[in-house]
Tab-separated table of C-alpha atoms and ligand atoms in Angstrom:
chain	number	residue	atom	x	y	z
A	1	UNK	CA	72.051	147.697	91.750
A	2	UNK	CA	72.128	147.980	95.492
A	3	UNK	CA	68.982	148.701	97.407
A	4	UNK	CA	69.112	152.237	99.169
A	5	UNK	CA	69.533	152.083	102.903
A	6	UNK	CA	67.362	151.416	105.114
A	7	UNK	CA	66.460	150.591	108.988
A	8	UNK	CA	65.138	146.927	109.255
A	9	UNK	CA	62.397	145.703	112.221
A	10	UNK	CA	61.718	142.531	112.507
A	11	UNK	CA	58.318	142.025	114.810
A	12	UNK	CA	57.372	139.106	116.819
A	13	UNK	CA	53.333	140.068	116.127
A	14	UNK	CA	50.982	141.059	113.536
A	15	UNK	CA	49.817	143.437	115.645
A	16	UNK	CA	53.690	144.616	116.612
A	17	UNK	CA	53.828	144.994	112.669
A	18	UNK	CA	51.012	147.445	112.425
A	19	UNK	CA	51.996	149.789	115.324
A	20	UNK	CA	55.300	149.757	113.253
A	21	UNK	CA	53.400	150.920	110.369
A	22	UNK	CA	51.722	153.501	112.043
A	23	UNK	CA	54.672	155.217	113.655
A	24	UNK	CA	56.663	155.463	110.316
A	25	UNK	CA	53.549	156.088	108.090
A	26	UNK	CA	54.342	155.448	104.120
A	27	UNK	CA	58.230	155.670	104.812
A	28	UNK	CA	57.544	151.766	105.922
A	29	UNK	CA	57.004	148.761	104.018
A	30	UNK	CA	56.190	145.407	105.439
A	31	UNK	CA	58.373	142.381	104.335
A	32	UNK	CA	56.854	139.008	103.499
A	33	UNK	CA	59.201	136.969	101.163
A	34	UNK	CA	60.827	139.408	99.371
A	35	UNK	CA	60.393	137.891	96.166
A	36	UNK	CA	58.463	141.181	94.574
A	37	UNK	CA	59.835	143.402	96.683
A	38	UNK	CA	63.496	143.185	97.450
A	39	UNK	CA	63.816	143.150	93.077
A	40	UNK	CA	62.018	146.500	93.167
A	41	UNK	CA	63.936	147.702	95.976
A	42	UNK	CA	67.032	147.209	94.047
A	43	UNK	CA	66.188	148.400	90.995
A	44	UNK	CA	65.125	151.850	92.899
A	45	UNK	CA	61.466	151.272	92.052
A	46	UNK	CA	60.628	151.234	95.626
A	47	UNK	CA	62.440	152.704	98.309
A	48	UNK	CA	61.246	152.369	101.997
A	49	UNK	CA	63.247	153.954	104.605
A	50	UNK	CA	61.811	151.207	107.493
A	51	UNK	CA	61.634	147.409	106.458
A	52	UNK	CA	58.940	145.725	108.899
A	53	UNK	CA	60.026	141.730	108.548
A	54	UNK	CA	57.279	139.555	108.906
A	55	UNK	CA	59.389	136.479	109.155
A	56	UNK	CA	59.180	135.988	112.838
A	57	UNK	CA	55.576	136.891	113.251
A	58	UNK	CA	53.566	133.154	114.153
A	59	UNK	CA	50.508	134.258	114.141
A	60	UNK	CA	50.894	135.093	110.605
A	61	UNK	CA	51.742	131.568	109.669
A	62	UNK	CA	48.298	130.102	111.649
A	63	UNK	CA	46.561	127.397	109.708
A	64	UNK	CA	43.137	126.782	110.679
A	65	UNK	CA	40.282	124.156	109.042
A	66	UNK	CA	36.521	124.763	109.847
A	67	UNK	CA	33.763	123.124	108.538
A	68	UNK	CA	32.826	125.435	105.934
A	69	UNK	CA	36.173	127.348	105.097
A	70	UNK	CA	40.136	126.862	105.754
A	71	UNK	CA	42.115	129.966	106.690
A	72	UNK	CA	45.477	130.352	105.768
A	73	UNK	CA	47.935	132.846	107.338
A	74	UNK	CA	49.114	135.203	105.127
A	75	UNK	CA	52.874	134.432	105.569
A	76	UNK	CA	52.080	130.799	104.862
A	77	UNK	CA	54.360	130.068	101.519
A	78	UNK	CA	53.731	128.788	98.370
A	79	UNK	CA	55.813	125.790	98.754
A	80	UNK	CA	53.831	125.082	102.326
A	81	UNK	CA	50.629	125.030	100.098
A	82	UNK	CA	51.959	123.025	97.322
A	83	UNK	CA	53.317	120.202	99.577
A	84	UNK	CA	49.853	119.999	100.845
A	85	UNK	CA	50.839	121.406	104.500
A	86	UNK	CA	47.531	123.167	104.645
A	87	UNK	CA	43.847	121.433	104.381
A	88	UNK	CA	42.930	121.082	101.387
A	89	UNK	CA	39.228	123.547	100.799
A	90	UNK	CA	38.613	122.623	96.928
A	91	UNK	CA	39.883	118.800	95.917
A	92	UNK	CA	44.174	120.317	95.460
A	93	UNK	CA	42.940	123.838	93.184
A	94	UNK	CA	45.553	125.757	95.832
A	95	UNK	CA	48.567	123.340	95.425
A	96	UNK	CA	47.825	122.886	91.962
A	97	UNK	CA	48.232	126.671	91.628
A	98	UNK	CA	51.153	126.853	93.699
A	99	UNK	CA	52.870	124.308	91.936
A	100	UNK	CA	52.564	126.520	88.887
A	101	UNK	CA	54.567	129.506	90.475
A	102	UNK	CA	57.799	130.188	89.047
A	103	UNK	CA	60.588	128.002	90.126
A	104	UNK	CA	60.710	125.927	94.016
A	105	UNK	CA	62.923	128.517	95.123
A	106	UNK	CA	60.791	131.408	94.689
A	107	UNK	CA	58.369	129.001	96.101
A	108	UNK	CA	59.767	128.675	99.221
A	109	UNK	CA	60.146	132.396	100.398
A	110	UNK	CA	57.225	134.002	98.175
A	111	UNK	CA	53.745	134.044	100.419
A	112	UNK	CA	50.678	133.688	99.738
A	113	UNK	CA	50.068	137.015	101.337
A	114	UNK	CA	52.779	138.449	99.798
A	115	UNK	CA	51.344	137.884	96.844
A	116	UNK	CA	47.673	139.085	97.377
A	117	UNK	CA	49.216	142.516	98.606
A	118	UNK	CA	51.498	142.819	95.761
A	119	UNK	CA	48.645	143.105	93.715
A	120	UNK	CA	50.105	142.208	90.211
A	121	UNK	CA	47.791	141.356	87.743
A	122	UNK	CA	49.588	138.877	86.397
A	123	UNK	CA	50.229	136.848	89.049
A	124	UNK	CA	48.233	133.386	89.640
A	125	UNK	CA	47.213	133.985	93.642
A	126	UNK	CA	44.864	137.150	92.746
A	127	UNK	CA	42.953	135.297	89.742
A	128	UNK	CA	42.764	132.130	92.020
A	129	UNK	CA	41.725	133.519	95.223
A	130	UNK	CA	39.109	135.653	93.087
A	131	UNK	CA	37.606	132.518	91.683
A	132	UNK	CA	37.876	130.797	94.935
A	133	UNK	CA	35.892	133.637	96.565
A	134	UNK	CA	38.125	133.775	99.036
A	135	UNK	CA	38.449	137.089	101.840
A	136	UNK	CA	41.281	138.666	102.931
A	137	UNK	CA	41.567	138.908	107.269
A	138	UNK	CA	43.439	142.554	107.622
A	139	UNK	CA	44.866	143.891	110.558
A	140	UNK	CA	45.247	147.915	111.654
A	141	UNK	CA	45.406	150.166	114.487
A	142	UNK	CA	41.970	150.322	114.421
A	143	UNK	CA	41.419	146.711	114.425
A	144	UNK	CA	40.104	143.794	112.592
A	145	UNK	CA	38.052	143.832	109.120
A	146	UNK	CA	37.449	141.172	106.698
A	147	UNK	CA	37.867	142.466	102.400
A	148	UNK	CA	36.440	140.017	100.154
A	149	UNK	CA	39.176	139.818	97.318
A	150	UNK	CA	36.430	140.849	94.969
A	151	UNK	CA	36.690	144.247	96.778
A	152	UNK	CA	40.225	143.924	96.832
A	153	UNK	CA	42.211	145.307	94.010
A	154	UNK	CA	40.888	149.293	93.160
A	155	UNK	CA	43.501	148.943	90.145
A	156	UNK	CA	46.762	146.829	89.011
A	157	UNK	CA	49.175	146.968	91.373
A	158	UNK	CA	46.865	148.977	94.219
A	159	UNK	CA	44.891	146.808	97.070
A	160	UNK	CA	42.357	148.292	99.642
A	161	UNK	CA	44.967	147.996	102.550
A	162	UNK	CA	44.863	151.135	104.455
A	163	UNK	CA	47.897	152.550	105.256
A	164	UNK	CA	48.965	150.698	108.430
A	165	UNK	CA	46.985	147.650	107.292
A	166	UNK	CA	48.311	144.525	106.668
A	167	UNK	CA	46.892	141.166	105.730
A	168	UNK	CA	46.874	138.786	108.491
A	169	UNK	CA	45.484	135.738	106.448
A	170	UNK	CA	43.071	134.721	103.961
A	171	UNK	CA	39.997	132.643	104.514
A	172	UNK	CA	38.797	130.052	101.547
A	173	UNK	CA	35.313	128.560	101.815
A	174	UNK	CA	35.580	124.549	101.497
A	175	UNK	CA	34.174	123.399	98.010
A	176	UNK	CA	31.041	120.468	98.122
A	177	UNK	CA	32.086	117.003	96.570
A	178	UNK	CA	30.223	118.133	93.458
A	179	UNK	CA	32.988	121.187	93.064
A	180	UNK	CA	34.421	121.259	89.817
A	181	UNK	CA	37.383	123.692	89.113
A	182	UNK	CA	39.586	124.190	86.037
A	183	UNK	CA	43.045	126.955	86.531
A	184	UNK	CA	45.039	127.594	83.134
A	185	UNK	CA	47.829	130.006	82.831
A	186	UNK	CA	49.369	130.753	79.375
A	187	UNK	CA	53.157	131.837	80.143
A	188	UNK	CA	56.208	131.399	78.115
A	189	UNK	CA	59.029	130.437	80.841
A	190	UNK	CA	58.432	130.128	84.804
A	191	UNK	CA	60.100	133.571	85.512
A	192	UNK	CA	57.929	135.668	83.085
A	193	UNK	CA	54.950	137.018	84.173
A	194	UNK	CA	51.345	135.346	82.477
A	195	UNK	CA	49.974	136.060	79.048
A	196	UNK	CA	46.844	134.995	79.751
A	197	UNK	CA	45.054	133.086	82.890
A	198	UNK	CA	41.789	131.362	83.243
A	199	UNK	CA	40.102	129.849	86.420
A	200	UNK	CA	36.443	128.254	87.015
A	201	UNK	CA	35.175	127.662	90.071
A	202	UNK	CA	31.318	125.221	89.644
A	203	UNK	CA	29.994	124.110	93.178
A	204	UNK	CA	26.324	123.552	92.180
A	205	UNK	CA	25.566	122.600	95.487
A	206	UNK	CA	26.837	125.863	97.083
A	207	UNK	CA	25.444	127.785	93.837
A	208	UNK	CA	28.593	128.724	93.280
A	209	UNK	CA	29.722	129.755	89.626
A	210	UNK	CA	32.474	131.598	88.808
A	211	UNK	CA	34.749	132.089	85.818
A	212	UNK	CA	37.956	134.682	86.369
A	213	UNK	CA	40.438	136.182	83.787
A	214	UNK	CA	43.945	137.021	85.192
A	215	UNK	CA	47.037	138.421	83.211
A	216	UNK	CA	44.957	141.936	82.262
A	217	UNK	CA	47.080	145.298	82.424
A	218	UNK	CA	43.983	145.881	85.480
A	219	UNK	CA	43.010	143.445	88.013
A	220	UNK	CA	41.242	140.151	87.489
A	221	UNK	CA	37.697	140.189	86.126
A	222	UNK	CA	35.116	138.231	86.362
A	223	UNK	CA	32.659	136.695	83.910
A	224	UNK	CA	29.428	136.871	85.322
A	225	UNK	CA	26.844	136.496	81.905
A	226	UNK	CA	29.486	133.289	81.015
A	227	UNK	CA	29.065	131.996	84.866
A	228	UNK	CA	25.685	132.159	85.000
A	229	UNK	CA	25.043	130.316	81.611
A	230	UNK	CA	27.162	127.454	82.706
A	231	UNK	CA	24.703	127.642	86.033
A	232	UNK	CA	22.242	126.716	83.206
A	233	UNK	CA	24.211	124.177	81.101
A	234	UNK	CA	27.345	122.818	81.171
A	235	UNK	CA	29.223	124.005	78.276
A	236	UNK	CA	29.382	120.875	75.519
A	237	UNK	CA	32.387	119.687	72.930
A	238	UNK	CA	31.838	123.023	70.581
A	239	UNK	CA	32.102	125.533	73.290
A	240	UNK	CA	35.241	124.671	74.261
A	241	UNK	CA	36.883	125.745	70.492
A	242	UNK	CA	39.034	128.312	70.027
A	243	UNK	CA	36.185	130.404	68.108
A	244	UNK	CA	34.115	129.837	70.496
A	245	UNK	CA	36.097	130.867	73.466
A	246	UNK	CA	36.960	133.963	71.384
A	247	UNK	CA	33.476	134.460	71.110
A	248	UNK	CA	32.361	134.076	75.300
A	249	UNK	CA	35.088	137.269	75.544
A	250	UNK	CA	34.935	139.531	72.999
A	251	UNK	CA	32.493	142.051	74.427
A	252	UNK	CA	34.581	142.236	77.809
A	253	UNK	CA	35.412	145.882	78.007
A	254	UNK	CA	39.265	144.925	79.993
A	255	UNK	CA	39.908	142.944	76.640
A	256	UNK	CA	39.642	145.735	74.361
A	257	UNK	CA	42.660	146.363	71.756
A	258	UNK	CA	44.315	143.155	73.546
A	259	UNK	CA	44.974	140.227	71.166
A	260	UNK	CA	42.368	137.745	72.367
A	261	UNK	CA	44.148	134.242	71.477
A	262	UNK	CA	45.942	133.543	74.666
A	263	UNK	CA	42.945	134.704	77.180
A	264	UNK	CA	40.730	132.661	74.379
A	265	UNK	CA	42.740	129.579	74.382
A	266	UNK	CA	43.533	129.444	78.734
A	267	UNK	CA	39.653	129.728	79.066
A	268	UNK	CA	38.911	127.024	77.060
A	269	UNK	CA	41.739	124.882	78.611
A	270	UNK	CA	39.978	126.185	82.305
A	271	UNK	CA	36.308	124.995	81.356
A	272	UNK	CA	37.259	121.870	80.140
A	273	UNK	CA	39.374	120.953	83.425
A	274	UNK	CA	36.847	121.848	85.358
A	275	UNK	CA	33.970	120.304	82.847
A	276	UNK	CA	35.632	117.318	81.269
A	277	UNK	CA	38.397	116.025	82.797
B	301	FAD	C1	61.800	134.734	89.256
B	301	FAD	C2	60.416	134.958	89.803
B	301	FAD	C3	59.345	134.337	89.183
B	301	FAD	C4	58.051	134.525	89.666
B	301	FAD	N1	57.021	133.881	89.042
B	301	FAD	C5	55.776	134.004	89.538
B	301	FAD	C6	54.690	133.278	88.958
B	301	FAD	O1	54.846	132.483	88.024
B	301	FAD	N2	53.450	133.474	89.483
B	301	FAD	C7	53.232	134.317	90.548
B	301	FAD	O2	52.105	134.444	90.979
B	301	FAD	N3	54.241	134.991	91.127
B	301	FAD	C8	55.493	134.856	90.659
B	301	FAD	N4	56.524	135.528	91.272
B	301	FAD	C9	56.230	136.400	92.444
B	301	FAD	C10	56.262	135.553	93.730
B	301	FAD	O3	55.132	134.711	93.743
B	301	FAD	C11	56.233	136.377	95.038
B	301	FAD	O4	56.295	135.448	96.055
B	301	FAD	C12	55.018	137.222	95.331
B	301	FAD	O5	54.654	138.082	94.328
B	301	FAD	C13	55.266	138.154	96.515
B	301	FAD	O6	55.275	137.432	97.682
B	301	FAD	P1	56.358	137.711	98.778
B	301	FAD	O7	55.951	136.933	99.965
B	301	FAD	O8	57.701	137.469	98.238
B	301	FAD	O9	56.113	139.274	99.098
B	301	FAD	P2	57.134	140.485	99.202
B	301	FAD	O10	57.940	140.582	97.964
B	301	FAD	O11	57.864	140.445	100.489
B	301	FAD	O12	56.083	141.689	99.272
B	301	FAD	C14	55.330	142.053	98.139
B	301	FAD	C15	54.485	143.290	98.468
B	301	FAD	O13	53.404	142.960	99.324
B	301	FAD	C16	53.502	143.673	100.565
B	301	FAD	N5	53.124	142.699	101.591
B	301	FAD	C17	53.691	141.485	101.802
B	301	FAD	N6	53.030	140.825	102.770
B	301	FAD	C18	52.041	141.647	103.181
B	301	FAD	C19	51.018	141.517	104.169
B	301	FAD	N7	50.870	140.413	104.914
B	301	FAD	N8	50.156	142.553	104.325
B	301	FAD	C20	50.283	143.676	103.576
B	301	FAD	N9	51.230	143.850	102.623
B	301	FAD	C21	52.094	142.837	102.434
B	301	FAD	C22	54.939	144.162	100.658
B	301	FAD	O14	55.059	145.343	101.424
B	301	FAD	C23	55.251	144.398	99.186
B	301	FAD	O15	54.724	145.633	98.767
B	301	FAD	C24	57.825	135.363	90.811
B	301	FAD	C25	58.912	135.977	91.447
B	301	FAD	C26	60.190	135.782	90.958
B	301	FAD	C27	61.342	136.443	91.671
């Protein structure tokens, strides 16, 4: 099907972006890559009257490494991140995951902040960046704030974007040389969305712990009474069964009536990248 019409901007500036936003209210979406959103445009599921194209806008596609965290512009692609074009905060984690995206095509137009925004549950950006404790840079009328994508996602599909906010980038603090990490999605073919996905995120120096689950019907969650056990001992040969997996996730309340297998089995395949390997 065709998408409906509609009147197309393309800005120059974040900030040109926003003051689009702002004068057309919810009758205007931004544009990153398209990838999620011109398919739902033409299936009717979304239908702005004002397309705002980020393409154009540089400052969008800034890359910037500081000592303790790299920021990446939000229209920075997938592709960009898998070729290594941006510094690298956690020993490859981010072009590992990018690698994993659907097919080099999609690659090359979806964006990372594309992604974030579109808020699918399913997707591998929100369960990596979650793990990776990484903060979305946003952009309005009223100015600059920083969301920490823990704070991010209200529900599947919904993000804490106001409604002339945009993301302008998102900053990822820079792993130790003791950070372990383990990512594991459980999909059936590149252009279906996950079963199941798993990442762990171990940086003792930093204290850092974290173990996410991605491919929920809500956003990511994480697993705080697992993290903070492998805080107090890595987890040996028997924890990483099956069963035992099973076990770690059986009380977590976004798993209920879901068949636990796949969540079970990309877990297990997580901790033992990040533990073994
Ligand atoms: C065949 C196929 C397979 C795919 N497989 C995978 C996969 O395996 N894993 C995966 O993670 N994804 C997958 N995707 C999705 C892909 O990664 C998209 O790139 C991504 O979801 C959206 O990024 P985009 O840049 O294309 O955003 P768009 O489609 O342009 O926009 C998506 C949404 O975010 C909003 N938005 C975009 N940028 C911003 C911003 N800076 N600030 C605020 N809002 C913004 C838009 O208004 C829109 O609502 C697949 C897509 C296709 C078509």
């Amino acid at each position: 099907m065709d998408t409906a019409l509609f009147d197309y901007v393309r800005v120059l500036y974040a900030e040109e972006a926003v003051n689009v936003l702002a004068q057309y209210g919810e009758q205007a979406a931004v544009l990153a890559g398209g990838q999620s959103l011109i398919p739902q445009m033409s299936l009717r599921s979304s239908i702005p009257h004002v397309l705002v194209d980020l393409g154009q806008a540089i400052d969008l596609r800034a890359i910037e490494a500081h000592r303790d965290h790299v920021v990446v512009g939000a229209m920075v692609t997938h592709s960009m991140i898998e070729d290594g074009l941006i510094p690298d905060p956690m020993t490859g984690m981010l072009s590992y995951v990018a690698h994993g995206i659907a097919h080099r095509g999609v690659r090359n137009r979806g964006t990372l902040g594309g992604s974030a925004c579109w808020a699918d549950p399913c997707a591998d950006w929100p369960t990596a960046l979650i793990a990776l404790d990484a903060t979305v840079m946003a952009l309005s009328p009223d100015g600059r704030r920083a969301i920490p994508m823990t704070a991010f996602y209200p529900d599947a599909f919904v993000t804490a974007l106001g409604p002339a906010e945009i993301a302008t980038a998102l900053t990822v603090p820079r792993g130790s040389k003791l950070a372990r990490w383990g990512y594991y999605k459980v999909t059936r073919t590149v252009s279906e969305s996950a079963d199941a996905i798993a990442a762990v995120v171990f940086d003792p120096e930093r204290d850092v712990s974290r173990v996410v689950l991605g491919g929920l019907k809500c956003p990511p969650v994480i697993l705080t009474d697992l993290a903070d056990e492998l805080r107090r001992r890595r987890p040996g040969a028997d924890a990483l069964k099956l069963d035992a997996c099973k076990a770690m996730i059986e009380h977590v309340p976004a798993l209920r009536d879901l068949n636990l297998h796949n969540y079970a089995f990309a877990l297990g395949r997580a901790l033992r990248s990040a533990f073994v390997s």
